GROMACS .gro file of C-alpha atoms in nm:
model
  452
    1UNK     CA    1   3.884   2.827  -2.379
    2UNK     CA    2   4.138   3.031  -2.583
    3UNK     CA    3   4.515   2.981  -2.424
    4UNK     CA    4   4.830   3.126  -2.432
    5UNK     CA    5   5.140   2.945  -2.559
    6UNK     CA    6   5.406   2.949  -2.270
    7UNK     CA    7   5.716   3.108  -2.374
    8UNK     CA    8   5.910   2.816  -2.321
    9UNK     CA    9   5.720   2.445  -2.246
   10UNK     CA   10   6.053   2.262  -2.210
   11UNK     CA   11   6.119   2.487  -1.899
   12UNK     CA   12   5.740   2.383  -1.746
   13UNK     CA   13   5.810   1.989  -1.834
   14UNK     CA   14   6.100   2.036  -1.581
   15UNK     CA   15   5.860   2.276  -1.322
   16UNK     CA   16   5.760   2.125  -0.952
   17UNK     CA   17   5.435   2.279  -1.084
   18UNK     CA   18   5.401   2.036  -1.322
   19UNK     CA   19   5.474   1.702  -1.122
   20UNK     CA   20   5.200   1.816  -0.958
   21UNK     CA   21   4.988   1.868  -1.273
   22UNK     CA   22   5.100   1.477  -1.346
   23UNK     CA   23   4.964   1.409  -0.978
   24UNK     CA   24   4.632   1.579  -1.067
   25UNK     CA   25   4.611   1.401  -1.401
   26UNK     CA   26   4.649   1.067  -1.233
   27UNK     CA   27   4.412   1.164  -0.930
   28UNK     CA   28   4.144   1.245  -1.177
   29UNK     CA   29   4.197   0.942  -1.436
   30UNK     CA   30   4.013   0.730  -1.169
   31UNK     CA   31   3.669   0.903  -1.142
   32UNK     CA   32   3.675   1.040  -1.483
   33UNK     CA   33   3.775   0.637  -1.636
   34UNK     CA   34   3.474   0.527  -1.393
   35UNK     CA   35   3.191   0.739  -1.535
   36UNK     CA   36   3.312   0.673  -1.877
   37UNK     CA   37   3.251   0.299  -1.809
   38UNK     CA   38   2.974   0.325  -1.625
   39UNK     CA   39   2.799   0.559  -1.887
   40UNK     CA   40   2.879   0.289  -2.168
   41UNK     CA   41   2.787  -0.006  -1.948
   42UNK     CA   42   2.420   0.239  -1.917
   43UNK     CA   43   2.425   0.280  -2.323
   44UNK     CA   44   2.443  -0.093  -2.354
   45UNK     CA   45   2.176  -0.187  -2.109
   46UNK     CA   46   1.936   0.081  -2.269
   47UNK     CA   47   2.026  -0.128  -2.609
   48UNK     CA   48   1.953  -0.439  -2.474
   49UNK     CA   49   1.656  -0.342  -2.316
   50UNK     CA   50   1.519  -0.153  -2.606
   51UNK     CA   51   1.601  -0.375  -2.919
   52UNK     CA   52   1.589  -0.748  -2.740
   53UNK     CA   53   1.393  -0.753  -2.383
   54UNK     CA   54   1.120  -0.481  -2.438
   55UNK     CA   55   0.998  -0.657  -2.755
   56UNK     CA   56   0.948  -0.976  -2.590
   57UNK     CA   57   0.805  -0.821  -2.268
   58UNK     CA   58   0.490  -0.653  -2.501
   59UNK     CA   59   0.434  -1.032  -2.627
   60UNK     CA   60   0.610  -1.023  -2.942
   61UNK     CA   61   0.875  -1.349  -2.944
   62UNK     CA   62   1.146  -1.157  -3.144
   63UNK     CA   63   1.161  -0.739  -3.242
   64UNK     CA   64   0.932  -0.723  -3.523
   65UNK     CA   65   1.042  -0.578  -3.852
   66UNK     CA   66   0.899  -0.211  -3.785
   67UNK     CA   67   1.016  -0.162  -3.427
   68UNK     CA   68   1.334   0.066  -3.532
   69UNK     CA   69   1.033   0.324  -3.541
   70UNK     CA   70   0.977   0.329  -3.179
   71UNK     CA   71   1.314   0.439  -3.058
   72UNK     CA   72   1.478   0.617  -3.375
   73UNK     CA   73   1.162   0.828  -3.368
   74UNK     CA   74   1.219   0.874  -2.998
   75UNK     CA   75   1.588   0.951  -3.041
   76UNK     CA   76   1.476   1.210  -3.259
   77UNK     CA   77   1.248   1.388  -3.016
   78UNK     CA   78   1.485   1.347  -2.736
   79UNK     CA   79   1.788   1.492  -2.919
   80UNK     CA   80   1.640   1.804  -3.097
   81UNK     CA   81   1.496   1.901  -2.713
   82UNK     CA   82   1.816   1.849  -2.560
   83UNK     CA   83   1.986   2.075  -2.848
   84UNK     CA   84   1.720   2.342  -2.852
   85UNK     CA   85   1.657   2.375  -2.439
   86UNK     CA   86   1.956   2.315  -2.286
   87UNK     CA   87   2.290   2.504  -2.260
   88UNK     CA   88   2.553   2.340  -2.484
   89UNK     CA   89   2.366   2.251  -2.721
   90UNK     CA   90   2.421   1.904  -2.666
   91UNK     CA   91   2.785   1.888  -2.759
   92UNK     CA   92   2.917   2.017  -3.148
   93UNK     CA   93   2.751   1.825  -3.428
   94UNK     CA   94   2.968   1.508  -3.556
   95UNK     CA   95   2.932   1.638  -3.915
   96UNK     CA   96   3.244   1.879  -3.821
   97UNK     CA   97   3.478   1.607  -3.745
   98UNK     CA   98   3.680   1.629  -3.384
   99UNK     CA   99   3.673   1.975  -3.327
  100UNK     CA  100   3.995   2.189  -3.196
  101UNK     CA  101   4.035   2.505  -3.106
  102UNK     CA  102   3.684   2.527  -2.939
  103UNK     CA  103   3.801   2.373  -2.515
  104UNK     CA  104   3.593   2.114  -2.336
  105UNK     CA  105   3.270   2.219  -2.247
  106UNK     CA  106   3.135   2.414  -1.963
  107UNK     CA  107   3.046   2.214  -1.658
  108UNK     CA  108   2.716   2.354  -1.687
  109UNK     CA  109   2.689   2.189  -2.069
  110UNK     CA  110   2.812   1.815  -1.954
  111UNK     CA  111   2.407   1.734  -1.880
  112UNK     CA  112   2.337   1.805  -2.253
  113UNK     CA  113   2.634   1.660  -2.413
  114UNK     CA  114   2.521   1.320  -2.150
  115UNK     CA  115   2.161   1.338  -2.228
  116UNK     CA  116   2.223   1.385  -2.587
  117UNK     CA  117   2.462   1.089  -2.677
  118UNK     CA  118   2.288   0.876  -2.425
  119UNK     CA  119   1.929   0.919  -2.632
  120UNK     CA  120   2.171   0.908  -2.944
  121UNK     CA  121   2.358   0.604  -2.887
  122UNK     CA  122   2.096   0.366  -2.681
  123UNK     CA  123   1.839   0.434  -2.912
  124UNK     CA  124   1.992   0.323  -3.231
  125UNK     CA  125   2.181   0.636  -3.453
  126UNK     CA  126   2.415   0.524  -3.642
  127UNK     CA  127   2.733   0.741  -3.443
  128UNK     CA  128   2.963   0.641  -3.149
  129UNK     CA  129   3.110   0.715  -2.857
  130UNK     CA  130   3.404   0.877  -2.847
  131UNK     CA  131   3.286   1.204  -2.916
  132UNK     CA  132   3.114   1.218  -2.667
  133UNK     CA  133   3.300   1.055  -2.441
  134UNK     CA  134   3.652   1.261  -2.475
  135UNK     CA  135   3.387   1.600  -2.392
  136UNK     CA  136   3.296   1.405  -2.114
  137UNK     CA  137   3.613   1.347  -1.978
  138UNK     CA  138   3.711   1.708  -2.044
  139UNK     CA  139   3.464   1.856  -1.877
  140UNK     CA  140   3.471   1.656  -1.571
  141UNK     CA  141   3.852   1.734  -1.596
  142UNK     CA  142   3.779   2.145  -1.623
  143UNK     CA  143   3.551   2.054  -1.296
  144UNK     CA  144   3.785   1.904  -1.141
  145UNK     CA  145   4.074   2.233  -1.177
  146UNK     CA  146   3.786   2.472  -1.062
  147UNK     CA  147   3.707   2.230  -0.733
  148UNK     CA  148   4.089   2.260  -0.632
  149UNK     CA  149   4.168   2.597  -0.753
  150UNK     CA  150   3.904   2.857  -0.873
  151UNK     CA  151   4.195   3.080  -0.988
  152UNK     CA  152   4.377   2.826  -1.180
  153UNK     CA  153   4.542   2.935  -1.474
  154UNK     CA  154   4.376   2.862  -1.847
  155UNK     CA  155   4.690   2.653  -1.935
  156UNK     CA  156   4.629   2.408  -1.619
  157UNK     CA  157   4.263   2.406  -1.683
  158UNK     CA  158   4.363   2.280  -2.075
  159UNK     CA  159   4.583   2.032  -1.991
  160UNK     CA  160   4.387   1.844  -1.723
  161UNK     CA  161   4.087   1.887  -1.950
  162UNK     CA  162   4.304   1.656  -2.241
  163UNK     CA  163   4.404   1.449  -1.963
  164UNK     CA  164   4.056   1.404  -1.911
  165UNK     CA  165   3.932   1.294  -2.217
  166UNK     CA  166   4.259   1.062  -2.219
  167UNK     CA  167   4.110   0.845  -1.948
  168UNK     CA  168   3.735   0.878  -2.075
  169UNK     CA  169   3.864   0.699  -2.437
  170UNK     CA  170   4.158   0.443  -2.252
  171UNK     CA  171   4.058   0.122  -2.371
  172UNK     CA  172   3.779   0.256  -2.627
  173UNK     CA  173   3.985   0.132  -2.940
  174UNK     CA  174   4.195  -0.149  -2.784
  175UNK     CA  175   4.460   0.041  -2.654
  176UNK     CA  176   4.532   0.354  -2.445
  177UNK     CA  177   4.773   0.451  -2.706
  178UNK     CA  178   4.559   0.425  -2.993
  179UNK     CA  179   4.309   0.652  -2.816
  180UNK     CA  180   4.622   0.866  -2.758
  181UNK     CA  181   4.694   0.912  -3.118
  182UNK     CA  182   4.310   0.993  -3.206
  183UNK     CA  183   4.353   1.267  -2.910
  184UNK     CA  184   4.700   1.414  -3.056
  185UNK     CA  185   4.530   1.408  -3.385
  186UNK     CA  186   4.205   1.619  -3.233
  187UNK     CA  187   4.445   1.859  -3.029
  188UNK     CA  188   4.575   1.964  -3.344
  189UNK     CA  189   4.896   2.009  -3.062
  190UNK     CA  190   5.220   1.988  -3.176
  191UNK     CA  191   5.601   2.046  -3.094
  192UNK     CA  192   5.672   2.053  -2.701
  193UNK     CA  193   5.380   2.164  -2.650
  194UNK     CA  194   5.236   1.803  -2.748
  195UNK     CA  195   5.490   1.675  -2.484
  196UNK     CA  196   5.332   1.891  -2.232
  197UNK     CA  197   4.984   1.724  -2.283
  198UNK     CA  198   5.072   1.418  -2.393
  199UNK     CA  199   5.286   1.312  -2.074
  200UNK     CA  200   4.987   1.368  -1.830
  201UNK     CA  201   4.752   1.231  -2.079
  202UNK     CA  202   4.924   0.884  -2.094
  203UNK     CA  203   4.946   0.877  -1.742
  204UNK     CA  204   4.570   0.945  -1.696
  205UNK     CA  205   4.492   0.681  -1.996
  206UNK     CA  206   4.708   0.419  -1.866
  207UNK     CA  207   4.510   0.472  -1.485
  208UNK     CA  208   4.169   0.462  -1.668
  209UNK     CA  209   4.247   0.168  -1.899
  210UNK     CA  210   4.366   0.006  -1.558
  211UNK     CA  211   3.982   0.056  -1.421
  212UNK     CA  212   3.831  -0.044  -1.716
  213UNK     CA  213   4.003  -0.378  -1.630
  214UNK     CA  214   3.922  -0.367  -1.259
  215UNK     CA  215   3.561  -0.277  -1.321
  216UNK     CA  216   3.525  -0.523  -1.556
  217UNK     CA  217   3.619  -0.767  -1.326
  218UNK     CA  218   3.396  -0.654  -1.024
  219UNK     CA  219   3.074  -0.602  -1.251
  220UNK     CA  220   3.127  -0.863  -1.563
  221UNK     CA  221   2.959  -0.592  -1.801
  222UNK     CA  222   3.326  -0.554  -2.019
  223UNK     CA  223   3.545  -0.331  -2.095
  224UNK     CA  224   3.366  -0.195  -2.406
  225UNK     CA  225   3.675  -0.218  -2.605
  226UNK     CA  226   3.690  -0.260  -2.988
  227UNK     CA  227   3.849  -0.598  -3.072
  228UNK     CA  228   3.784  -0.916  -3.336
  229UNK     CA  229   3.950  -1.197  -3.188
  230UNK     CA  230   4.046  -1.490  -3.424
  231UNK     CA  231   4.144  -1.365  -3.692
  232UNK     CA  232   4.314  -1.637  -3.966
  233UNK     CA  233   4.644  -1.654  -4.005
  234UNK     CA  234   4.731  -1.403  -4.291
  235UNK     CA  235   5.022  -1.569  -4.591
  236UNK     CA  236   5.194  -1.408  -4.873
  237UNK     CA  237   5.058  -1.083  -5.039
  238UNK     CA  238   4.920  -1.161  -5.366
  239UNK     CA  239   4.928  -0.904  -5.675
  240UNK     CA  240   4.524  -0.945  -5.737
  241UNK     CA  241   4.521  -0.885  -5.344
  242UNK     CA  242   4.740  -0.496  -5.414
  243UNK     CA  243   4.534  -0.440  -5.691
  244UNK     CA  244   4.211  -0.490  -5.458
  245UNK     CA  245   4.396  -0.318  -5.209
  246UNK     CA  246   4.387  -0.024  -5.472
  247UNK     CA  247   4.015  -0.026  -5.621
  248UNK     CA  248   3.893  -0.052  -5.244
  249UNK     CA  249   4.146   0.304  -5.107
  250UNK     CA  250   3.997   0.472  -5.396
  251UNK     CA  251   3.609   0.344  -5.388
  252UNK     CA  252   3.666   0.427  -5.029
  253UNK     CA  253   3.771   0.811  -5.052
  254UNK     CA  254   3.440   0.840  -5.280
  255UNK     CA  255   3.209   0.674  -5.030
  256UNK     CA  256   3.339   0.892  -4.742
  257UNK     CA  257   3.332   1.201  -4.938
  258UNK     CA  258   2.952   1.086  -5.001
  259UNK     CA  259   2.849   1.002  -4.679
  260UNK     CA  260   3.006   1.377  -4.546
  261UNK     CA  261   2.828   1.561  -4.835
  262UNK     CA  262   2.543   1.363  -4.728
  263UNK     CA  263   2.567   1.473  -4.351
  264UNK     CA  264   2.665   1.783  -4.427
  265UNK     CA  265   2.400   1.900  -4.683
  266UNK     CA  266   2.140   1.810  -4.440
  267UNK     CA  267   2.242   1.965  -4.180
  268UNK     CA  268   2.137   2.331  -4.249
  269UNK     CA  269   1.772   2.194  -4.346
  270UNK     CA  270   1.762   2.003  -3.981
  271UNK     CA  271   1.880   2.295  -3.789
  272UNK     CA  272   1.617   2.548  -3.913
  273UNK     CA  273   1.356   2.314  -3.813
  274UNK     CA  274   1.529   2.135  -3.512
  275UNK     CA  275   1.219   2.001  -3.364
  276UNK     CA  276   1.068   1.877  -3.626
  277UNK     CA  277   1.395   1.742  -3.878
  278UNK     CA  278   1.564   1.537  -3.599
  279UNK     CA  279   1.253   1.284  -3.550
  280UNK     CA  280   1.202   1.260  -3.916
  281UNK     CA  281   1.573   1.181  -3.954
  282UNK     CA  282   1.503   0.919  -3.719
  283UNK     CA  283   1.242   0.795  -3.903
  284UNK     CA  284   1.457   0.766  -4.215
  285UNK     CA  285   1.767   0.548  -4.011
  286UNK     CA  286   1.480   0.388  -3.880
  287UNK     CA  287   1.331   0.306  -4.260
  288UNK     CA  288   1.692   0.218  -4.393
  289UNK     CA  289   1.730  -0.065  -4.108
  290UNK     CA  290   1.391  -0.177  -4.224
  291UNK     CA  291   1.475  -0.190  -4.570
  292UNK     CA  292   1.781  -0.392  -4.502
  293UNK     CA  293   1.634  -0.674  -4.255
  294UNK     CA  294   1.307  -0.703  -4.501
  295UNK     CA  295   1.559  -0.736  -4.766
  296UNK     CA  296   1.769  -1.000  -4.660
  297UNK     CA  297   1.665  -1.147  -4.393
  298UNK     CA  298   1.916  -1.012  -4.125
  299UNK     CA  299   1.891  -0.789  -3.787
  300UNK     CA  300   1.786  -0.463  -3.844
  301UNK     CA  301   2.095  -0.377  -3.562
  302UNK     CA  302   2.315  -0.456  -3.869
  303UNK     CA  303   2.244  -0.116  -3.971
  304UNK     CA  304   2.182   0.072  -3.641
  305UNK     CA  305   2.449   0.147  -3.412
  306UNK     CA  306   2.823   0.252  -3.434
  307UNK     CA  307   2.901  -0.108  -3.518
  308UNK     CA  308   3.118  -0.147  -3.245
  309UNK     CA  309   2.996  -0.410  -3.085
  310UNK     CA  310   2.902  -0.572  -3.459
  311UNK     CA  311   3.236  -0.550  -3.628
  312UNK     CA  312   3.389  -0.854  -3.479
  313UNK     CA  313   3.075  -1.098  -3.553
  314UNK     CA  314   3.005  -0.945  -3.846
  315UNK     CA  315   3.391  -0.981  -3.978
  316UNK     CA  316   3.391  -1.367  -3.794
  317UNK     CA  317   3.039  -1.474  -3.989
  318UNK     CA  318   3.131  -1.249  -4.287
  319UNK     CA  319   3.075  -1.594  -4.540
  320UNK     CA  320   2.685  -1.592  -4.444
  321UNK     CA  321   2.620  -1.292  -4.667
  322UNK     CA  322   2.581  -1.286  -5.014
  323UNK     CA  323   2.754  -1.016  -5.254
  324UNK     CA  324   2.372  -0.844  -5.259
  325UNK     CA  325   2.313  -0.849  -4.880
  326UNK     CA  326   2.639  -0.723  -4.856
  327UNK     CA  327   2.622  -0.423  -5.007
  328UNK     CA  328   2.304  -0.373  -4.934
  329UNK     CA  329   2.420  -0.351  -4.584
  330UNK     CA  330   2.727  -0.074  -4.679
  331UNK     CA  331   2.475   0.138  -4.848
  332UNK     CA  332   2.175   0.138  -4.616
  333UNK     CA  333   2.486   0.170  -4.325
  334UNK     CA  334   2.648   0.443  -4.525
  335UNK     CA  335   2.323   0.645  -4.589
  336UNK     CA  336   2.164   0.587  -4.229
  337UNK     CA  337   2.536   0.738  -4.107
  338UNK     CA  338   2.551   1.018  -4.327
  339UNK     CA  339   2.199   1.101  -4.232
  340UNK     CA  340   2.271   1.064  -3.801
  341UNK     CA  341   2.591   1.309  -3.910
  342UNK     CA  342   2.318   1.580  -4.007
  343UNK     CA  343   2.105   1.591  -3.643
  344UNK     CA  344   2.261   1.440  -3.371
  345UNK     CA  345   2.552   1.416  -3.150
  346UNK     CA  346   2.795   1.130  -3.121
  347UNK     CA  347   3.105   1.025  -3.272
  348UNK     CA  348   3.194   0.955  -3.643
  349UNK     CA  349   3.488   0.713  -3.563
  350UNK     CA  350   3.341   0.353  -3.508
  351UNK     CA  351   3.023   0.331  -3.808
  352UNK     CA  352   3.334   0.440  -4.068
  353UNK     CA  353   3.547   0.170  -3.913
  354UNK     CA  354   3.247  -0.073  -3.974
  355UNK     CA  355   3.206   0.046  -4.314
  356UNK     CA  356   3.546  -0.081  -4.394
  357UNK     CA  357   3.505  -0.421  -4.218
  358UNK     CA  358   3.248  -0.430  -4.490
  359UNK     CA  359   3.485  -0.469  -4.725
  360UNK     CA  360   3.697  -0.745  -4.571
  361UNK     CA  361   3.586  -1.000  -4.827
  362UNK     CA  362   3.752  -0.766  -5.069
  363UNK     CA  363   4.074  -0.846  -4.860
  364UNK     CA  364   4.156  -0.469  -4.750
  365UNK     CA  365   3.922  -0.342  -4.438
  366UNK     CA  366   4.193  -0.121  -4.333
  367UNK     CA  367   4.197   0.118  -4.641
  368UNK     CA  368   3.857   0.108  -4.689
  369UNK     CA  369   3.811   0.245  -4.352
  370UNK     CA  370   4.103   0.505  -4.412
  371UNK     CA  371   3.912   0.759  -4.568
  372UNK     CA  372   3.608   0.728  -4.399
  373UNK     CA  373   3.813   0.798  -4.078
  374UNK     CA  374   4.043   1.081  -4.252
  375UNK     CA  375   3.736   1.280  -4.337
  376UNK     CA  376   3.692   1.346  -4.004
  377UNK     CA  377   3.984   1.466  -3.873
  378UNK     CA  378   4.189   1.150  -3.797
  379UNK     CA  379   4.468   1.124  -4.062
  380UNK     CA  380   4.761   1.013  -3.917
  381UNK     CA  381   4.929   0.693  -4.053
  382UNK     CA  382   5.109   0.664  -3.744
  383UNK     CA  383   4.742   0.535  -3.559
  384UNK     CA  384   4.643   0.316  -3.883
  385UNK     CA  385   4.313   0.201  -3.948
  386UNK     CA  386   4.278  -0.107  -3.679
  387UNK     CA  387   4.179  -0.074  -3.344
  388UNK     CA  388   4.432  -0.315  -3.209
  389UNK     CA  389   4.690  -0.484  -3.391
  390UNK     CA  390   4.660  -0.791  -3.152
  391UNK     CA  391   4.300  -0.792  -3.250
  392UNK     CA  392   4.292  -0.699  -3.639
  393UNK     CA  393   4.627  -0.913  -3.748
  394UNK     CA  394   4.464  -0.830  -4.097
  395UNK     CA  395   4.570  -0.449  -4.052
  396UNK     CA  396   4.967  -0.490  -4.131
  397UNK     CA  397   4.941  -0.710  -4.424
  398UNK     CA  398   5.060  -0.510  -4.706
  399UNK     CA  399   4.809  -0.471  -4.920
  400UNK     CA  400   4.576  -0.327  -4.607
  401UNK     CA  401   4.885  -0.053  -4.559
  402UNK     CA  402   4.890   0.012  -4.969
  403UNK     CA  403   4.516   0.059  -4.956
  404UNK     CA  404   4.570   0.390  -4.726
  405UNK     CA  405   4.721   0.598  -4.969
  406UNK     CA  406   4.555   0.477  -5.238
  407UNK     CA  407   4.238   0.575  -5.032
  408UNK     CA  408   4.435   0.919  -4.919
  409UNK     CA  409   4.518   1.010  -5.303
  410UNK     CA  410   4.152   0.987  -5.392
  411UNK     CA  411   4.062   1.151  -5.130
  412UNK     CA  412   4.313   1.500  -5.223
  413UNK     CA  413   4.220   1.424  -5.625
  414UNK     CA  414   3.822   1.486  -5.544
  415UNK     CA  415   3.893   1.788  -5.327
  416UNK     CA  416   4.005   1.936  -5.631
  417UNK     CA  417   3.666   1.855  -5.771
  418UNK     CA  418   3.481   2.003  -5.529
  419UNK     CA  419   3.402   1.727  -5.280
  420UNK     CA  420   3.678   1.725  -5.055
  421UNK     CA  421   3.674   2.051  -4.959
  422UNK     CA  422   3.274   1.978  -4.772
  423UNK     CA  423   3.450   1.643  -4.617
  424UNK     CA  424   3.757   1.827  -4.397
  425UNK     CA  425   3.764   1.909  -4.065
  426UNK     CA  426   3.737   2.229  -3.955
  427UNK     CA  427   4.017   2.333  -3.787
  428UNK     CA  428   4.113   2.714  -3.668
  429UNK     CA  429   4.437   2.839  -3.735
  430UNK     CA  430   4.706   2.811  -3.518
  431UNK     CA  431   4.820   3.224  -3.407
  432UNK     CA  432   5.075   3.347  -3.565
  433UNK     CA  433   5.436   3.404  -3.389
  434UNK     CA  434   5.447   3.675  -3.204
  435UNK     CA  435   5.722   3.986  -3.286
  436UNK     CA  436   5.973   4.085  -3.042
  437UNK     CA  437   5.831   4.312  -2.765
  438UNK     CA  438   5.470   4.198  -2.877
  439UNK     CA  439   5.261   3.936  -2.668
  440UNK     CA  440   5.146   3.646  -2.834
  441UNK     CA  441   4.841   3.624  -2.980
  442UNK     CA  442   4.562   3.423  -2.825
  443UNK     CA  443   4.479   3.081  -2.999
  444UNK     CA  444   4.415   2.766  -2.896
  445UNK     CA  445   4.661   2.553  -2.734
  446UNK     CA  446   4.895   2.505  -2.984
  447UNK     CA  447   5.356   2.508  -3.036
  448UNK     CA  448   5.364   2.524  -3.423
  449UNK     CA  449   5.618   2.788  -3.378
  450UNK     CA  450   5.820   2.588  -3.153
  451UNK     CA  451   5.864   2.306  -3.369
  452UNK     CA  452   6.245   2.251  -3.540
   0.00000   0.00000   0.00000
């Protein structure tokens, strides 16, 4: 949905038109908050079902070591149909990043992008779901424009559209303001315009984060929010703990440059044989949790998933692993999520962020997550690398904040060798500045220019 800059956002911030965009973004944080909860309250029921109940209803008293098959192989099937058949093609692929520039989707693509992360997600790929989830909340926010206005103007349809996806990701990460800064960061807005989105957006997260709560106290089923309560108390930096900090930024900007090559060198190979690739990428997520449980003895669900729900037990029992189970565990993770990157659609935030709780032992999971998280379009320092700082009291000790740039150096020194440069986002230029007595150019809904 290509938009116009307004000549002048400061004088829209102090519009009547825009009190009663803020009005709209709150009205709409309510339904949009609801289906977002109520789709991830779904996703976990189908994984319950799936992994724990429908073993033991076919007579077998736990999941048996090959049942990843069943639904990864499924996933597969599902996903590549949704993709080819139906209009949207299921959402863009995660191997891009957050996409900007490209607009929410059509309301006539939200049953593909739903279908598609819902066979993704409750089936086992190794993705999350706030991809998914923020196109969610954007489309039912461009629905929601064209229900009260046909005629409303591309500008009105954008902003609602990020207020949207602000409710859809409230409490997703802890906080409605870290899902705020992983929004700004996906915009790609900046200047006044960013205060122009951002003020309706943090009214509609802060309204959806609100019925998160409320819904979680009618039904009991959560709030689905990232968080690793009881964390120790955290002393004095050491220097062998900076100079872990260090090894850990920089091993981490080479596993997340692998894991996007990965993704991204299968992808072309998947998509000229959709119906056929997707399964048999299933099958080989579904092989790597295999490998792993047969290997050491552990769930298979260590490897599947987006590790949201696994981060804070794994973190808690982290002492029950041994050095080889443990990295075991970060490579069959790290291969099984490069390989969901390459066929189906979710979101590449939450299996990076367990990739660097994977490292905690190593006493820095924040930089070993930076890079994973950078790669996709994420960078800001601003957001860090914890969900919650109530919930990871790990993230602000200072060798976790050293282990970012290390991690962000490493990253920049490998582009120049040809690997970084296949692990960026891809983001479309903002339009130039118009000259006087020209219009502006079309772009997407970006104020470079009108930054000081």
């Amino acid at each position: 949905m290509p938009v116009t800059t307004p000549s002048d956002p400061l004088a829209l911030l102090r519009s009547r038109s825009y009190l009663a965009l803020l009005a709209l973004a709150a009205i709409i944080g309510v339904p949009i908050s609801a289906a977002a909860y109520f789709f991830l309250a779904l996703v976990s029921k189908l994984q319950a079902w799936i992994f724990t109940d429908l073993p033991k209803d076919v007579g077998f008293h736990s999941e048996p070591l090959w049942w990843p098959v069943l639904p990864l192989l499924l996933a597969g099937v599902l996903v590549s149909l949704t993709i080819r058949y139906l209009p949207g093609k299921g959402g863009h692929s995660p191997a891009d990043g957050f996409k900007v520039g490209g607009g929410p989707p059509a309301p006539i693509e939200l049953p593909g992008v739903v279908l598609a992360a819902f066979a993704t997600l409750g089936l086992g790929v190794v993705l999350g779901p706030e991809a998914p989830l923020i196109a969610l909340g954007g489309g039912l926010g461009v629905l929601a424009v064209r229900l009260v206005k046909r005629d409303a103007p591309a500008r009105t349809s954008a902003v609602v559209a990020a207020a949207g996806s602000f409710a859809a990701v409230s409490t997703l990460l802890g906080s409605p303001l870290l899902g705020a800064f992983l929004l700004m960061e996906a915009s790609g807005l900046g200047g006044a315009m960013l205060e122009l989105v951002l003020v309706p957006g943090l009214l509609a997260a802060g309204i959806g984060s609100l019925v998160f709560i409320g819904l979680d106290h009618l039904t009991g089923l959560g709030t689905f929010s990232l968080a690793i309560p009881g964390l120790p108390h955290v002393g004095s930096p050491t220097g062998a703990e900076f100079l872990w900090a260090l090894a850990i930024g920089v091993m981490a900007a080479l596993a997340g440059s692998g894991i996007r090559w990965l993704g991204l060198f299968l992808r072309p190979h998947v998509e000229r044989r959709m119906l056929l690739a997707t399964p048999v990428v299933g099958l080989a997520v579904a092989g790597l949790a295999i490998a792993f449980a047969a290997g050491t003895g552990k769930g298979s669900s260590e490897v599947l998933f987006s590790g949201q729900a696994a981060l804070g037990p794994f973190i808690t029992h982290s002492a029950s692993y041994t050095v080889g189970a443990l990295l075991l565990l970060l490579v069959c993770k790290g291969l099984a999520y490069g390989a969901s990157l390459s066929g189906f659609r979710g979101g590449p935030t939450f299996p990076a962020l367990f990739s660097g709780g994977g490292r905690r032992r190593a006493v820095a999971p924040a930089g070993a997550a930076a890079c994973l998280r950078r790669r996709h379009g994420h960078r800001r320092a601003a957001r860090g690398d914890a969900p919650s700082p109530a919930d990871l009291g790990l993230a602000g000790h200072p060798a976790a904040v050293l282990g970012r740039p290390a991690s962000h150096a490493a990253g920049h020194r490998g582009g120049r060798r040809g690997i970084r440069g296949l692990g960026k986002a891809h983001i479309t230029p903002a339009p130039a500045p118009a000259r006087p007595g020209e219009a502006a150019a079309p772009g997407r809904f970006k104020d470079r220019a009108t930054e000081p």
